[in-house]
Amino acid sequence: MNRLKLAWRLLLRDWRAGELRILFAALVIAVGATSAIGFFTDRLQRAMGSQSAELLGADLILRSPRPVAETWLTHATTLGLRHSEALEFPSMVLRGDEMRLAGIKAVQDGYPLRGSLRISDTPWGVERAGDGIPPPGEAWAEARLLPLLGLEVGQALTLGDIELKVTRVVAFEPGGGGNFAALAPRLLVNRADIEHAGILGPGSRISRNYLFAGEIAALERYKRWLMPQLEPSHRLVDVREDRPTVGAALERAERYLGLASLAAVLLAGVAIAMGARRYSERHFDVSAMLRCLGASQDDILALYLPQLLLLGLIGSGVGVALGALVQAGLFQLLHELLPVRLPPPGLLPALLGLLTGLVVLAGFALPPILRLRQVPALRVLRRELTPLPLRAWLVYGAAIGAMTLLMGRYTGSATLTLSVLGGAAAALILLGVLAWLLLRASRALRHGAGVAWRYGLNNLWRRPWAASGQILAFGLTLMAMALIALLRNDLLATWQAQLPERAPNHFVVNVLPDEVARFESFLQDHAIDSAQLYPLVRGRLTAVNDTPVEQVLAPGDDGGGAVNRELNLTWSNTLQEDNAIVAGRWWTAQDAGQPLVSLEAKLAERLGARVGDRLLFTFGGGSELAVRVASLRTVKWDSFKPNFFVIFAPGVLDAQPATWMTSLYAAPEQRAAMAQMVREFPAVTVIDLERLMEQVRRIMEQVTLAVEYVLIFVLLAGFAVLYAALQSSLDERLYEGALLRTLGASRYQLRAGHLAEYALLGLLAGLFAAAGSELIAWQLYTRVFQLDYVFKWPLWLLLPPIGAALIGAAGYWGTRHVVRRSPLAVLRAL
Amino acid sequence: METIVSAEQVGKQVEVASGTLTILQEVSFAVAAGESLAIIGVSGSGKSTLLGLLAGLDLPSSGRITLAGEELNALDEDGRARLRGQKVGFVFQTFQLLPGLTALENVMLPLELAGNAAAMAQATALLERVGLAQRLDHYPKQLSGGEQQRVAIARAFAGSPALLFADEPTGNLDAATGGRIIDLLFELNAEQGTTLILVTHDDKLAGRCGRRLHLDGGRVVADESKNGVRK
Ligand SMILES: Nc1ncnc2c1ncn2[C@@H]1O[C@H](COP(=O)(O)OP(=O)(O)OP(=O)(O)O)[C@@H](O)[C@H]1O
Ligand SMILES: [Mg+2]
């Protein structure tokens, strides 16, 4: 207890004397930056999630062919979730002699729980957000249903036994589009009418959708509760699973932001390590004195560890508070661009921030502090006695351990963590040596230079290892910044390039086989860009290696929507451009007619299927087909081109009835041509993707913005490193400066010397950073983002001068006291 | 008279680049409680090394040193630290005050380490005793060299040590200030019955000690007391 009090008092005294400033500042900036990023990305990710929920109409949907147990709904209510039920089933609708199959959706008050309907008063007319649902006796129809029935808004149609007046046109319906399994045009009706329509006889193909919305934590709890009770016929859908497109975009977004926050964490660690080293070195005398006054080695630890812990807690606390403030300001700044409905800041980033502070402190500050224990008492008589330098493995081990822990937490991805860490470790070893060599090589510069310049450079060469350390620290700062800039420009651009201006914005399905040639020439005549036409065969995957598919998957897992429902199967000679084979091989002309398929890699993983395994498919007429997996493919779901879970070798599916589909880009002025297409090919169904794409574009925009702001935090952390590195070199500079001035050096000479020294440091750090970022970027591009890597020569041109200017200026500014304070004051303070 | 420190055949060697360097050899003597001893000799003769050994800051390469009845070789580093805390005070040439602590806090430090509840009051009294009542809250760099040395003396006497070691306590001070520091040392020595062992180049200071140990090249060449040469 007494010891603790003493520790606290020593801490306060150190604080008053300004000894803790650097360590504290580094810690606050570190935790502030990381937790600001944490808060920001957490809220943004949740906001993006909720935006996607707006597409889905709910946070979570349970699909079931039968009514579910009443307790499933009451339990949701107990957890604070709202719910609403929507029935979906196909049914014929009539208007006079015309008769069409429509996809009926019967909804209750409250639908949609998230987002809103987009409606208009005329087909393809001006859209607005819809409020509420069709009142009883009315129906809202999708635009393409109207011409098919020769119907106009305000007229009535017949559904089963009842007449419904069509009062609105539905332009967009949450939870509707994007799934072109629902080919029939949509008719939205009131749930209350369905009871009287007499169309829900036993055996009708009905899908009951239970929509849920509420707090994320409650949703998670509900999901955990529900999962084990699900039957094979149940499907649990949330944003990611419902829409691979949006899910993939979100996943990428999270990776970008995670990566950006990594850079800040790494820099923070470096800053803290430098601050702690200086703190420790400045406490050697205290420690020796304490030992001399009778303190045991354990006493020393008992005095300093609580101080470190206290400092960690206070610093992290302040950092988290700062982070919360910064992110609040940030959202204020960005409120126009961000979604309106923002979740409040979560507790998790705050805890994570605290934890980050403590882990970083333990990883980077603990080893130097532990050194205090080893200070020999004899130091009071012989000043030059310092404790043994720490074992390298201890220092790097602790730091690397802490970083792995944090990175793992921040990225949630082992690949990413390992590739960044591996790159960093390789870079450190390689470049540590490089820094030293550069330093040696730069000695050639000394010839023909003035006194000041020589003095400055000498400062570096005299302590090659200290200077190498500084090059490393400054270099890491520049490297982190360069990487973030690369991310911002390159990766995002590459990503966005996948969604070019003229990305496909419509899917066209149900082109009949004998219409294919005519359809293709129609597209040509009207100059409409389209992808290749793919045949579409409906079938079910029923077994993997003779095991029924239900037993292969975990309960509640529907294989990403690919299992237990009709799949869109296709065949093709060629592999889509943006697909990539990850196992096995694509077929050649000789394989035509062989029972081979190519499987999407993630689905294969869920099915546990490998190249060579046997899959069994069942088709409409009851026929079965056994095939072998020839290859596994990755698919870019967010490319808006036709993509398939399963592709057959040509000739295998010839016996099955097929229709054809493609994606195309129709410019706004080509709308008329689209309308003509619908008239000329009455069987064809056109699905508008514009809204979905807009959604993905918005996510991209937000990510871009977020990455830009994260850059600011990285810069802050970078400045913390700069500050700490400067401070730790300052003590010596102060002393030397004072000495040199007593020996007659002019202020100008000293200043020029400092400038030369720091500018050279910056230059070397810039070179170092160029090499390091090249290495890490190469790893990231090729391993994590699967992008082609091109040599980033601008790094080598830009970083060295930027480094020289930045570090030179900072050093020049930082050392201004060396000449401002009188030499006497400096020498006395020592 | 009871012996408080004794050295028997003490030798000290260190490894240097060119081989083994012998700093001390065959040093033997004993100091009685309450005595005052000056260790003198030319620069490099091994005075500071001997002082460090006597105070248990380092261990001899050969021979035995006994401090307050305990054999130093038999204690580990922490045991020697405990012994220092209980029995020994130090004053150094460069004053070894902690720059981050005020004068008062510097003096309180050994008391706090020993868990003394009245640390503040005792430290204040000691600083008053050395004439620094007005400077309690000043940091070392705000004090002159003589004032700093007085703070160091107050701190050395804070734990009421049985033994006080001083390495050139007046080395950095002018004659007049040095004289006052010496007076202070001997006054406190008399008041508290502390044994004084100090290293000095200052003849005046050496002359005031009851006994002088003369080192040359690491050997004791003379051991004289005021009432005659012993060896
Ligand atoms: N650890 C060591 N390594 C190398 N040489 C040492 C070591 N300790 C002491 N010496 C040498 O031993 C000799 C005696 O040192 P010591 O400090 O005891 O001398 P001193 O008598 O106190 O001198 P001064 O009056 O100048 O303070 C010196 O030459 C010193 O350089
Ligand atoms: Mg000496």
CSV table of N, CA and C and ligand atoms in Angstrom, one decimal, chain B residues 44 47-49 93 167-168 199 201, ligand 2:
chain,number,residue,atom,x,y,z
B,44,GLY,N,43.3,8.4,-9.4
B,44,GLY,CA,43.5,7.1,-10.0
B,44,GLY,C,44.0,6.1,-9.0
B,47,LYS,N,40.6,5.3,-4.7
B,47,LYS,CA,39.8,5.8,-3.5
B,47,LYS,C,38.3,5.5,-3.7
B,48,SER,N,37.8,6.0,-4.9
B,48,SER,CA,36.4,5.8,-5.1
B,48,SER,C,36.0,4.3,-5.2
B,49,THR,N,36.9,3.6,-5.8
B,49,THR,CA,36.6,2.1,-5.8
B,49,THR,C,36.5,1.5,-4.4
B,93,GLN,N,30.3,13.7,-4.9
B,93,GLN,CA,30.9,14.9,-5.4
B,93,GLN,C,29.9,15.7,-6.3
B,167,ASP,N,32.1,10.9,-1.1
B,167,ASP,CA,33.1,10.9,-2.1
B,167,ASP,C,33.4,12.3,-2.6
B,168,GLU,N,34.4,12.9,-2.2
B,168,GLU,CA,34.8,14.3,-2.5
B,168,GLU,C,33.6,15.2,-2.3
B,199,VAL,N,36.2,10.4,1.1
B,199,VAL,CA,37.3,10.5,0.1
B,199,VAL,C,37.5,11.9,-0.2
B,201,HIS,N,40.4,15.2,-1.6
B,201,HIS,CA,41.7,15.8,-2.0
B,201,HIS,C,42.0,17.0,-1.2
C,2,MG,MG,37.2,9.1,-7.3
